[in-house]
């Protein structure tokens, strides 16, 4: 397995990646067909969002059996073939572990409903008095307690009513989950992504559903009982992690995870539906986390995933005139940082959000939101959905200009983004100036330059809302040679003077840039063009 500092992980949303059977739904054999594409891109690991048997109320995050593949996606032997074929290309597979809850169709929950007290203790069943004293709202809207008349008790579901929270205070639950991990380790899995892992320890006194008192104990226990001490990359999804928690999670002793996802840099705030990306927030958070974890933990680097809007639409400018340079700008700004980058499928093409009609939405969260926010009125609601809804990230991968974007022969389960004729993999793989090749170059640079994986970080222009400039420095302990990596970005749509462009850079070709001419000859000047971004490597003796 490639080292964390040289590794880039690619996230696949299997439902929307490639359909091989003509059902309109992606599957494992579809992923196998596209391994050469992923190998050309140069990624080291594929994180697959859940592919286990599931009723898919929440697209697989409602697991009915952790050890079987959902028939919509294929079979266990196809999964084994995928693991083997990816491995032949030096690519590992990362499984998504949904440890906080199961589907109510899971056998454990069904047995609980049938009166089996052993399995009732797997879940958070409580009586009326407890529920009255502990009101909880679901992340997907409504009450998080569901009444079961036959048992005269309520069970907790922090998400959809079909996603019942497991009770991690019960050691049998923790050991059952370690068994699941060991099952997949036995199949040759090289990574795990842990879904909402900070919710497994609840704090009933403070009425917080995450970051409870035993959280880190549970993770250390899971580490010891399964992936610990092995060459396995682990990442926890932790919406509530601050720097202190992050250091615990990703401590250099290695008794928890390799890294976690912290979302602060995206500025989603307490009401994500009203969020707008702020480059200042991004800069502030990055300049706290990069030095804060340097030598004391490990960063994950990401701007998109299956729950977030498309990077170029949310963080950048998806207007056709600017889309290309803007997508590359955010790619360069992110990939020149210390950490392990995650690319969400289609991000490497600059795929964008789309405009939604109410009946095209598929995500339970977006549908509930529309139902409960009708008072906002059509235009405002539609604007929020178009900007933030998770379905934006879930439209089919745009492979080529043929019908359904080469994703399927049949109408897909969710609409294809209308811009697939302009934005698709076929066009970009053959065009060296494409967004795809910018990502490809960034992935390669990380493997070549120690300063990207190891260098320290200083932000050069903290208060400036229109530029993002930073420097990374690394001295090779053996040769004594110091590498400096300078990254300069104009975040605005206008030409701007770049104060950090010194005469030393004049005529010096950048390592990478989002304007084509920069590669060929003179390179950028101190007057940066709209969204112009470039990185230089400077060697000091
Ligand atoms: C995580 C997943 C998201 C899912 C939720 C509940 O946030 O990324 O897609 O809906 O957990 O499992």
Coordinates of C-alpha atoms and ligand atoms in Angstrom, one line a residue:
X1 CA 0.0 0.0 0.0
X2 CA 1.3 3.4 -0.9
X3 CA 2.1 5.7 2.0
X4 CA -0.5 8.1 3.2
X5 CA 1.5 11.1 2.1
X6 CA 1.7 9.8 -1.5
X7 CA -1.8 8.4 -1.8
X8 CA -4.9 9.8 -3.5
X9 CA -8.3 8.2 -2.9
X10 CA -11.1 8.2 -5.4
X11 CA -14.7 8.0 -4.2
X12 CA -17.2 6.0 -6.2
X13 CA -20.9 6.2 -5.7
X14 CA -21.7 2.8 -7.3
X15 CA -25.3 3.6 -8.1
X16 CA -24.2 6.3 -10.4
X17 CA -20.8 5.2 -11.7
X18 CA -21.3 2.7 -14.5
X19 CA -24.2 0.4 -15.3
X20 CA -23.2 -2.9 -17.0
X21 CA -26.6 -4.6 -17.1
X22 CA -28.9 -2.0 -18.6
X23 CA -31.0 -1.5 -15.5
X24 CA -30.3 2.2 -15.2
X25 CA -28.4 1.5 -11.9
X26 CA -24.6 1.3 -11.6
X27 CA -23.0 -2.0 -10.5
X28 CA -19.7 -3.7 -9.6
X29 CA -19.0 -5.0 -13.0
X30 CA -19.5 -1.4 -14.3
X31 CA -16.7 -0.4 -11.9
X32 CA -14.5 -3.2 -13.2
X33 CA -15.0 -1.9 -16.8
X34 CA -13.7 1.5 -15.7
X35 CA -10.5 0.4 -13.8
X36 CA -8.3 1.4 -16.7
X37 CA -9.7 4.9 -16.6
X38 CA -9.0 5.1 -12.8
X39 CA -5.5 3.7 -13.3
X40 CA -4.8 6.4 -16.0
X41 CA -5.9 9.0 -13.5
X42 CA -3.4 7.5 -11.1
X43 CA -5.4 7.0 -7.9
X44 CA -4.3 4.5 -5.3
X45 CA -7.6 3.5 -3.6
X46 CA -11.3 3.5 -4.4
X47 CA -13.7 4.2 -1.6
X48 CA -17.1 2.6 -2.5
X49 CA -20.1 4.0 -0.8
X50 CA -22.2 1.1 0.7
X51 CA -22.8 -1.9 -1.6
X52 CA -24.3 -4.2 1.0
X53 CA -27.8 -5.6 0.8
X54 CA -30.1 -2.7 1.5
X55 CA -33.6 -1.5 0.9
X56 CA -31.9 1.8 -0.2
X57 CA -34.1 4.2 1.6
X58 CA -30.9 6.2 2.1
X59 CA -29.1 4.7 -0.9
X60 CA -27.3 1.9 1.0
X61 CA -26.6 3.7 4.3
X62 CA -29.4 1.5 5.5
X63 CA -27.6 -1.8 5.7
X64 CA -29.7 -5.0 5.8
X65 CA -26.7 -7.4 5.8
X66 CA -23.0 -6.3 6.2
X67 CA -21.7 -9.5 4.6
X68 CA -23.7 -9.7 1.3
X69 CA -23.6 -7.6 -1.8
X70 CA -26.9 -6.0 -2.8
X71 CA -28.1 -7.9 -5.9
X72 CA -28.5 -4.6 -7.7
X73 CA -24.8 -4.2 -7.5
X74 CA -23.8 -7.8 -8.2
X75 CA -22.4 -10.7 -6.1
X76 CA -19.7 -11.5 -3.6
X77 CA -17.7 -13.2 -6.4
X78 CA -17.9 -10.1 -8.5
X79 CA -16.7 -8.1 -5.5
X80 CA -13.8 -10.5 -5.1
X81 CA -13.0 -10.1 -8.8
X82 CA -13.1 -6.3 -8.5
X83 CA -10.7 -6.4 -5.5
X84 CA -8.3 -8.6 -7.5
X85 CA -8.4 -6.6 -10.7
X86 CA -8.0 -3.3 -8.8
X87 CA -5.0 -4.8 -6.9
X88 CA -3.4 -5.8 -10.2
X89 CA -3.3 -2.1 -11.0
X90 CA -2.0 -1.1 -7.6
X91 CA -5.4 0.1 -6.5
X92 CA -6.9 -0.8 -3.1
X93 CA -10.6 -0.9 -2.2
X94 CA -12.0 1.0 0.8
X95 CA -15.3 -0.2 2.2
X96 CA -17.8 2.1 3.8
X97 CA -18.7 0.9 7.2
X98 CA -22.1 2.1 8.5
X99 CA -21.6 1.4 12.2
X100 CA -24.0 3.8 13.8
X101 CA -27.2 2.2 12.6
X102 CA -28.6 -0.6 10.5
X103 CA -31.7 -0.8 8.4
X104 CA -34.8 -1.9 10.2
X105 CA -34.7 -4.8 7.7
X106 CA -31.5 -6.1 9.2
X107 CA -31.9 -9.5 10.9
X108 CA -30.8 -8.0 14.3
X109 CA -33.6 -5.5 14.2
X110 CA -36.1 -8.0 13.0
X111 CA -35.2 -10.3 15.9
X112 CA -35.5 -7.4 18.3
X113 CA -39.0 -6.7 17.0
X114 CA -39.9 -10.4 17.4
X115 CA -39.1 -10.1 21.1
X116 CA -35.5 -11.4 21.3
X117 CA -34.1 -9.4 24.2
X118 CA -30.5 -10.1 23.1
X119 CA -31.1 -8.2 19.9
X120 CA -33.3 -5.5 21.5
X121 CA -30.2 -4.6 23.5
X122 CA -28.4 -4.0 20.1
X123 CA -30.6 -0.9 19.6
X124 CA -31.6 2.1 21.6
X125 CA -35.1 1.1 22.7
X126 CA -36.5 3.4 25.4
X127 CA -39.8 3.8 27.3
X128 CA -42.1 6.8 27.2
X129 CA -40.6 8.5 30.2
X130 CA -37.1 8.4 28.8
X131 CA -38.3 9.7 25.4
X132 CA -40.2 12.5 27.0
X133 CA -37.2 13.6 28.9
X134 CA -34.8 13.2 25.9
X135 CA -36.3 14.8 22.8
X136 CA -34.2 14.2 19.7
X137 CA -34.7 15.6 16.2
X138 CA -33.7 13.5 13.2
X139 CA -31.0 14.8 10.8
X140 CA -33.4 14.1 8.0
X141 CA -36.2 16.0 9.7
X142 CA -39.0 15.0 12.2
X143 CA -38.7 13.1 15.5
X144 CA -35.8 10.7 16.0
X145 CA -37.9 8.4 18.2
X146 CA -40.2 5.9 16.6
X147 CA -42.9 4.1 18.6
X148 CA -43.3 0.3 18.3
X149 CA -46.7 -0.6 19.6
X150 CA -46.0 -4.3 20.0
X151 CA -43.1 -3.5 22.4
X152 CA -44.7 -0.3 23.8
X153 CA -41.3 1.3 23.4
X154 CA -39.5 3.7 21.1
X155 CA -36.3 3.2 19.1
X156 CA -33.8 5.9 18.2
X157 CA -33.1 6.8 14.6
X158 CA -30.9 9.8 14.0
X159 CA -31.6 9.5 10.3
X160 CA -34.6 7.9 8.5
X161 CA -37.0 5.8 10.6
X162 CA -35.7 2.8 8.6
X163 CA -32.2 3.5 10.0
X164 CA -32.2 2.3 13.7
X165 CA -29.3 3.5 15.8
X166 CA -27.2 0.7 17.3
X167 CA -26.3 0.9 21.0
X168 CA -22.5 0.9 21.2
X169 CA -22.6 0.8 24.9
X170 CA -23.4 -2.9 24.4
X171 CA -20.1 -4.8 24.0
X172 CA -21.9 -7.3 21.8
X173 CA -22.6 -4.6 19.2
X174 CA -18.9 -3.5 19.2
X175 CA -17.7 -7.0 18.8
X176 CA -20.3 -7.7 16.0
X177 CA -18.9 -4.7 14.2
X178 CA -15.3 -5.8 14.6
X179 CA -16.4 -9.2 13.1
X180 CA -17.8 -7.4 10.1
X181 CA -14.5 -5.5 9.6
X182 CA -12.5 -8.8 9.9
X183 CA -14.8 -10.4 7.3
X184 CA -13.9 -7.7 4.8
X185 CA -10.2 -7.7 5.8
X186 CA -10.3 -11.4 4.9
X187 CA -11.5 -10.5 1.5
X188 CA -8.5 -8.3 0.8
X189 CA -10.0 -4.9 1.6
X190 CA -7.3 -2.2 2.1
X191 CA -9.3 0.6 3.6
X192 CA -12.4 1.5 5.6
X193 CA -14.4 4.7 5.7
X194 CA -16.5 5.0 8.9
X195 CA -19.9 6.6 8.4
X196 CA -20.9 9.2 11.1
X197 CA -18.5 7.5 13.5
X198 CA -18.6 10.3 16.0
X199 CA -22.2 9.4 16.7
X200 CA -21.6 6.0 18.2
X201 CA -21.0 7.5 21.6
X202 CA -24.0 9.6 22.7
X203 CA -24.0 12.0 25.5
X204 CA -27.5 11.8 27.1
X205 CA -26.6 14.2 29.9
X206 CA -25.6 17.0 27.5
X207 CA -28.2 15.7 25.0
X208 CA -25.6 15.5 22.2
X209 CA -25.8 12.7 19.6
X210 CA -22.1 12.8 18.9
X211 CA -18.7 13.1 20.6
X212 CA -20.0 11.2 23.7
X213 CA -17.6 10.3 26.5
X214 CA -16.6 6.9 25.3
X215 CA -16.0 7.7 21.6
X216 CA -12.3 7.4 21.5
X217 CA -12.4 4.3 23.8
X218 CA -14.7 2.6 21.3
X219 CA -12.5 3.5 18.3
X220 CA -9.4 2.2 20.0
X221 CA -11.2 -1.0 20.9
X222 CA -12.3 -1.4 17.3
X223 CA -8.8 -0.7 16.1
X224 CA -7.3 -3.4 18.4
X225 CA -10.0 -6.0 17.4
X226 CA -9.7 -5.5 13.7
X227 CA -7.6 -3.3 11.4
X228 CA -5.0 -2.2 13.9
X229 CA -1.3 -2.9 13.0
X230 CA -2.2 -3.8 9.5
X231 CA -1.6 -1.9 6.2
X232 CA -5.1 -0.6 6.2
X233 CA -6.1 3.1 5.5
X234 CA -9.0 4.3 7.7
X235 CA -10.9 7.5 7.7
X236 CA -13.8 8.5 10.0
X237 CA -16.6 10.8 9.0
X238 CA -16.8 13.3 11.9
X239 CA -18.9 16.3 11.4
X240 CA -18.3 17.4 15.0
X241 CA -14.5 17.0 15.2
X242 CA -12.4 20.0 16.3
X243 CA -8.6 20.0 16.1
X244 CA -8.2 18.4 19.5
X245 CA -10.4 15.5 18.5
X246 CA -8.7 15.2 15.2
X247 CA -5.3 14.8 16.9
X248 CA -6.8 12.0 19.0
X249 CA -8.4 10.3 16.0
X250 CA -5.3 10.4 13.8
X251 CA -2.6 10.3 16.4
X252 CA 0.9 9.2 15.3
X253 CA 0.7 6.3 17.7
X254 CA -1.8 4.9 15.3
X255 CA -4.3 3.4 17.8
X256 CA -7.4 5.0 16.2
X257 CA -7.7 6.0 12.5
X258 CA -5.4 7.2 9.8
X259 CA -7.4 10.4 9.5
X260 CA -10.9 11.9 9.7
X261 CA -13.1 14.1 7.6
X262 CA -13.5 17.5 9.2
X263 CA -16.0 19.7 7.4
X264 CA -15.3 23.2 8.9
X265 CA -13.5 24.4 5.8
X266 CA -16.7 24.1 3.8
X267 CA -18.5 26.6 5.9
X268 CA -21.7 24.6 6.1
X269 CA -22.6 26.0 9.5
X270 CA -25.6 24.9 11.4
X271 CA -28.1 25.2 8.5
X272 CA -26.4 23.7 5.5
X273 CA -29.3 24.7 3.3
X274 CA -28.4 28.3 3.6
X275 CA -24.7 27.8 3.4
X276 CA -22.5 29.7 0.9
X277 CA -18.9 28.8 0.4
X278 CA -16.5 31.4 1.8
X279 CA -12.9 31.3 0.6
X280 CA -12.0 33.2 3.9
X281 CA -13.4 30.3 5.9
X282 CA -11.5 27.9 3.8
X283 CA -8.3 29.8 4.3
X284 CA -8.8 30.2 8.1
X285 CA -9.6 26.6 8.6
X286 CA -6.7 25.3 6.4
X287 CA -4.2 27.6 8.1
X288 CA -5.3 26.2 11.5
X289 CA -5.5 22.5 10.6
X290 CA -2.4 22.2 8.4
X291 CA 0.1 23.3 11.1
X292 CA -2.2 21.9 13.8
X293 CA -1.8 18.3 12.5
X294 CA 1.7 18.6 11.1
X295 CA 3.6 15.9 12.9
X296 CA 0.7 15.4 15.3
X297 CA -1.9 13.7 13.1
X298 CA -2.9 13.5 9.5
X299 CA -5.2 15.6 7.3
X300 CA -7.8 14.4 4.8
X301 CA -8.2 16.8 1.9
X302 CA -11.6 17.1 0.2
X303 CA -14.1 19.6 -1.2
X304 CA -16.8 17.2 -2.4
X305 CA -18.5 13.9 -1.7
X306 CA -21.9 12.2 -2.2
X307 CA -23.5 14.4 0.4
X308 CA -22.1 17.7 -0.8
X309 CA -22.8 19.9 -3.8
X310 CA -20.3 19.7 -6.8
X311 CA -17.0 21.4 -6.0
X312 CA -17.0 23.7 -9.0
X313 CA -20.6 24.8 -8.3
X314 CA -20.2 25.3 -4.6
X315 CA -16.6 26.5 -4.1
X316 CA -15.9 27.7 -7.6
X317 CA -17.7 29.2 -10.6
X318 CA -19.6 26.8 -12.9
X319 CA -20.4 29.3 -15.5
X320 CA -19.3 27.7 -18.8
X321 CA -16.9 30.6 -19.4
X322 CA -15.0 30.0 -16.1
X323 CA -15.8 26.4 -15.2
X324 CA -12.6 24.9 -16.5
X325 CA -10.1 27.3 -14.8
X326 CA -12.2 27.4 -11.7
X327 CA -12.3 23.6 -11.3
X328 CA -8.6 23.5 -11.8
X329 CA -8.1 26.3 -9.4
X330 CA -9.7 24.4 -6.5
X331 CA -8.0 21.2 -7.5
X332 CA -4.6 22.9 -7.3
X333 CA -5.3 24.7 -4.0
X334 CA -6.4 21.5 -2.3
X335 CA -3.9 19.1 -3.8
X336 CA -0.9 21.1 -2.9
X337 CA -1.7 20.8 0.9
X338 CA -0.4 18.2 3.3
X339 CA -2.7 15.2 3.7
X340 CA -4.5 12.6 1.7
X341 CA -6.7 14.0 -1.1
X342 CA -10.1 12.5 -1.9
X343 CA -11.6 13.0 -5.3
X344 CA -15.3 12.4 -5.7
X345 CA -16.3 10.8 -9.0
X346 CA -16.7 13.3 -11.8
X347 CA -14.9 16.0 -9.8
X348 CA -11.9 15.2 -12.0
X349 CA -14.0 16.3 -15.0
X350 CA -15.4 19.4 -13.4
X351 CA -18.9 18.0 -13.2
X352 CA -21.5 20.6 -11.9
X353 CA -24.7 20.9 -10.0
X354 CA -28.0 20.9 -12.1
X355 CA -31.4 22.5 -11.9
X356 CA -34.0 20.2 -10.3
X357 CA -37.7 19.7 -10.6
X358 CA -39.4 18.4 -7.5
X359 CA -40.3 15.1 -9.1
X360 CA -36.7 14.4 -10.2
X361 CA -35.3 14.4 -6.7
X362 CA -34.4 11.0 -5.3
X363 CA -32.8 11.8 -2.0
X364 CA -34.9 11.2 1.1
X365 CA -33.3 14.2 2.8
X366 CA -34.1 16.6 -0.1
X367 CA -37.6 15.3 -0.5
X368 CA -38.3 15.7 3.3
X369 CA -36.8 19.2 3.1
X370 CA -39.2 20.2 0.3
X371 CA -42.2 18.8 2.1
X372 CA -41.3 20.6 5.4
X373 CA -40.3 23.9 3.8
X374 CA -43.1 24.6 1.4
X375 CA -43.5 28.0 3.1
X376 CA -40.2 29.2 1.6
X377 CA -41.9 29.5 -1.8
X378 CA -41.0 28.0 -5.1
X379 CA -38.0 30.2 -6.1
X380 CA -36.2 30.2 -2.8
X381 CA -36.8 26.4 -2.2
X382 CA -35.6 25.6 -5.7
X383 CA -32.5 27.8 -5.3
X384 CA -31.6 25.9 -2.1
X385 CA -32.1 22.5 -3.7
X386 CA -30.1 23.5 -6.7
X387 CA -27.3 24.8 -4.6
X388 CA -27.0 22.2 -1.8
X389 CA -29.1 19.0 -2.4
X390 CA -27.1 15.8 -2.3
X391 CA -28.7 14.7 -5.6
X392 CA -26.4 17.2 -7.3
X393 CA -23.5 14.9 -6.6
X394 CA -25.4 11.7 -7.4
X395 CA -26.2 12.3 -11.1
X396 CA -24.6 9.7 -13.4
X397 CA -21.0 9.8 -14.2
X398 CA -20.5 11.5 -17.5
X399 CA -18.4 9.2 -19.7
X400 CA -19.2 10.3 -23.2
X401 CA -21.7 12.3 -25.4
X402 CA -23.9 9.3 -26.2
X403 CA -27.4 9.0 -24.7
X404 CA -27.4 8.8 -20.9
X405 CA -23.8 10.0 -21.0
X406 CA -22.4 6.4 -21.5
X407 CA -23.5 5.5 -18.0
X408 CA -26.3 3.2 -19.1
X409 CA -28.4 2.0 -22.1
X410 CA -31.6 2.6 -20.1
X411 CA -33.0 5.7 -18.4
X412 CA -30.9 6.1 -15.2
X413 CA -32.4 6.0 -11.7
X414 CA -31.7 9.7 -11.4
X415 CA -31.4 12.3 -14.3
X416 CA -28.2 12.8 -16.1
X417 CA -26.9 16.4 -16.0
X418 CA -27.8 18.0 -19.3
X419 CA -24.3 19.3 -19.8
X420 CA -22.8 15.8 -20.5
X421 CA -22.1 16.6 -24.1
X422 CA -19.7 19.4 -23.0
X423 CA -18.4 17.7 -19.9
X424 CA -17.4 14.1 -20.3
X425 CA -14.5 11.7 -19.8
X426 CA -14.0 10.8 -23.4
X427 CA -13.4 14.5 -24.4
X428 CA -11.1 15.1 -21.5
X429 CA -8.9 12.0 -21.5
X430 CA -7.8 12.9 -25.0
X431 CA -7.3 16.6 -24.2
X432 CA -4.0 17.3 -22.3
X433 CA -5.3 20.7 -21.2
X434 CA -8.5 19.2 -19.6
X435 CA -9.5 19.3 -15.9
X436 CA -8.9 15.5 -16.0
X437 CA -5.2 16.0 -16.8
X438 CA -4.8 18.7 -14.2
X439 CA -6.0 16.1 -11.6
X440 CA -3.8 13.5 -13.1
X441 CA -0.8 15.8 -12.9
X442 CA -1.6 16.7 -9.3
X443 CA -1.8 13.0 -8.3
X444 CA 1.6 12.3 -9.9
X445 CA 3.2 15.4 -8.3
X446 CA 2.2 14.1 -4.9
X447 CA 4.1 10.9 -5.5
X448 CA 7.2 12.7 -6.8
X449 CA 7.7 15.7 -4.4
X450 CA 8.4 15.2 -0.7
X451 CA 7.4 18.8 0.0
X452 CA 3.8 18.1 -0.8
X453 CA 3.5 15.2 1.7
X454 CA 5.8 16.5 4.4
X455 CA 6.4 20.2 4.1
X456 CA 5.1 22.7 6.7
X457 CA 2.5 25.3 5.8
X458 CA 2.3 29.1 6.0
X459 CA -0.6 31.2 4.6
X460 CA 0.8 34.4 3.0
X461 CA -2.3 36.5 2.7
X462 CA -4.6 35.8 5.7
X463 CA -6.9 38.8 5.4
X464 CA -7.2 38.9 1.6
X465 CA -10.6 37.7 0.3
X466 CA -9.6 37.7 -3.3
X467 CA -6.4 35.8 -3.3
X468 CA -5.2 32.5 -1.7
X469 CA -1.4 32.2 -1.4
X470 CA 0.6 29.8 0.6
X471 CA 4.0 28.3 0.9
X472 CA 5.1 24.8 2.0
X473 CA 8.7 24.2 3.0
X474 CA 10.6 20.9 3.5
X475 CA 14.2 20.1 4.1
X476 CA 15.4 16.7 3.1
X477 CA 17.0 15.2 6.3
X478 CA 19.6 13.3 4.2
X479 CA 20.6 15.7 1.5
X480 CA 19.9 18.9 3.4
X481 CA 18.2 20.3 0.3
X482 CA 15.3 22.5 1.0
X483 CA 12.3 22.5 -1.2
X484 CA 9.8 25.4 -1.2
X485 CA 6.5 25.1 -2.8
X486 CA 4.7 28.4 -3.6
X487 CA 1.1 28.4 -4.5
X488 CA -0.6 31.6 -5.7
X489 CA -4.2 32.0 -6.7
X490 CA -6.4 34.8 -7.8
X491 CA -9.9 33.9 -6.5
X492 CA -11.7 36.7 -8.5
X493 CA -13.2 36.9 -11.9
X494 CA -11.0 40.0 -12.7
X495 CA -7.3 40.6 -13.4
X496 CA -5.4 41.2 -10.2
X497 CA -1.9 42.1 -9.2
X498 CA -0.3 39.3 -7.3
X499 CA 2.0 40.8 -4.6
X500 CA 3.6 37.5 -3.8
X501 CA 4.8 37.1 -7.4
X502 CA 8.4 38.0 -7.0
X503 CA 11.0 38.7 -9.7
X504 CA 12.5 35.2 -8.9
X505 CA 9.5 33.7 -10.6
X506 CA 9.7 35.8 -13.7
X507 CA 10.2 33.4 -16.7
X508 CA 10.2 30.4 -14.4
X509 CA 7.8 27.8 -15.6
X510 CA 5.4 26.7 -12.8
X511 CA 5.0 23.0 -11.8
X512 CA 1.3 23.3 -12.6
X513 CA -1.1 26.0 -13.5
X514 CA -4.7 26.3 -14.7
X515 CA -3.8 28.4 -17.8
X516 CA -2.4 26.5 -20.7
X517 CA 0.2 29.1 -21.9
X518 CA 1.9 28.9 -18.5
X519 CA 3.2 25.5 -19.3
X520 CA 4.7 26.4 -22.6
X521 CA 6.7 29.6 -22.2
X522 CA 6.8 32.7 -20.2
X523 CA 4.3 31.6 -17.5
X524 CA 2.3 34.0 -15.4
X525 CA 3.3 37.5 -14.7
X526 CA 2.5 39.6 -11.6
X527 CA -0.9 40.5 -13.2
X528 CA -2.9 37.3 -12.6
X529 CA -5.8 36.6 -15.0
X530 CA -9.3 35.6 -13.7
X531 CA -9.0 32.6 -11.4
X532 CA -5.4 32.1 -12.4
X533 CA -3.6 29.7 -10.1
X534 CA 0.0 28.4 -10.3
X535 CA 2.4 26.5 -8.1
X536 CA 6.2 26.7 -8.3
X537 CA 8.9 24.5 -6.8
X538 CA 11.9 26.5 -5.6
X539 CA 15.0 24.6 -4.4
X540 CA 17.4 26.2 -1.9
X541 CA 20.8 24.6 -1.3
Ligands
LIG1 C1 -23.4 9.9 6.3 C2 -23.4 9.5 4.9 C3 -24.7 9.9 4.3 C4 -25.8 9.2 5.1 C5 -25.7 9.4 6.6 C6 -26.5 8.4 7.3 O1 -23.4 11.2 6.5 O2 -22.3 10.1 4.2 O3 -24.9 9.7 3.0 O4 -27.1 9.6 4.7 O5 -24.3 9.2 7.0 O6 -25.9 7.1 7.2

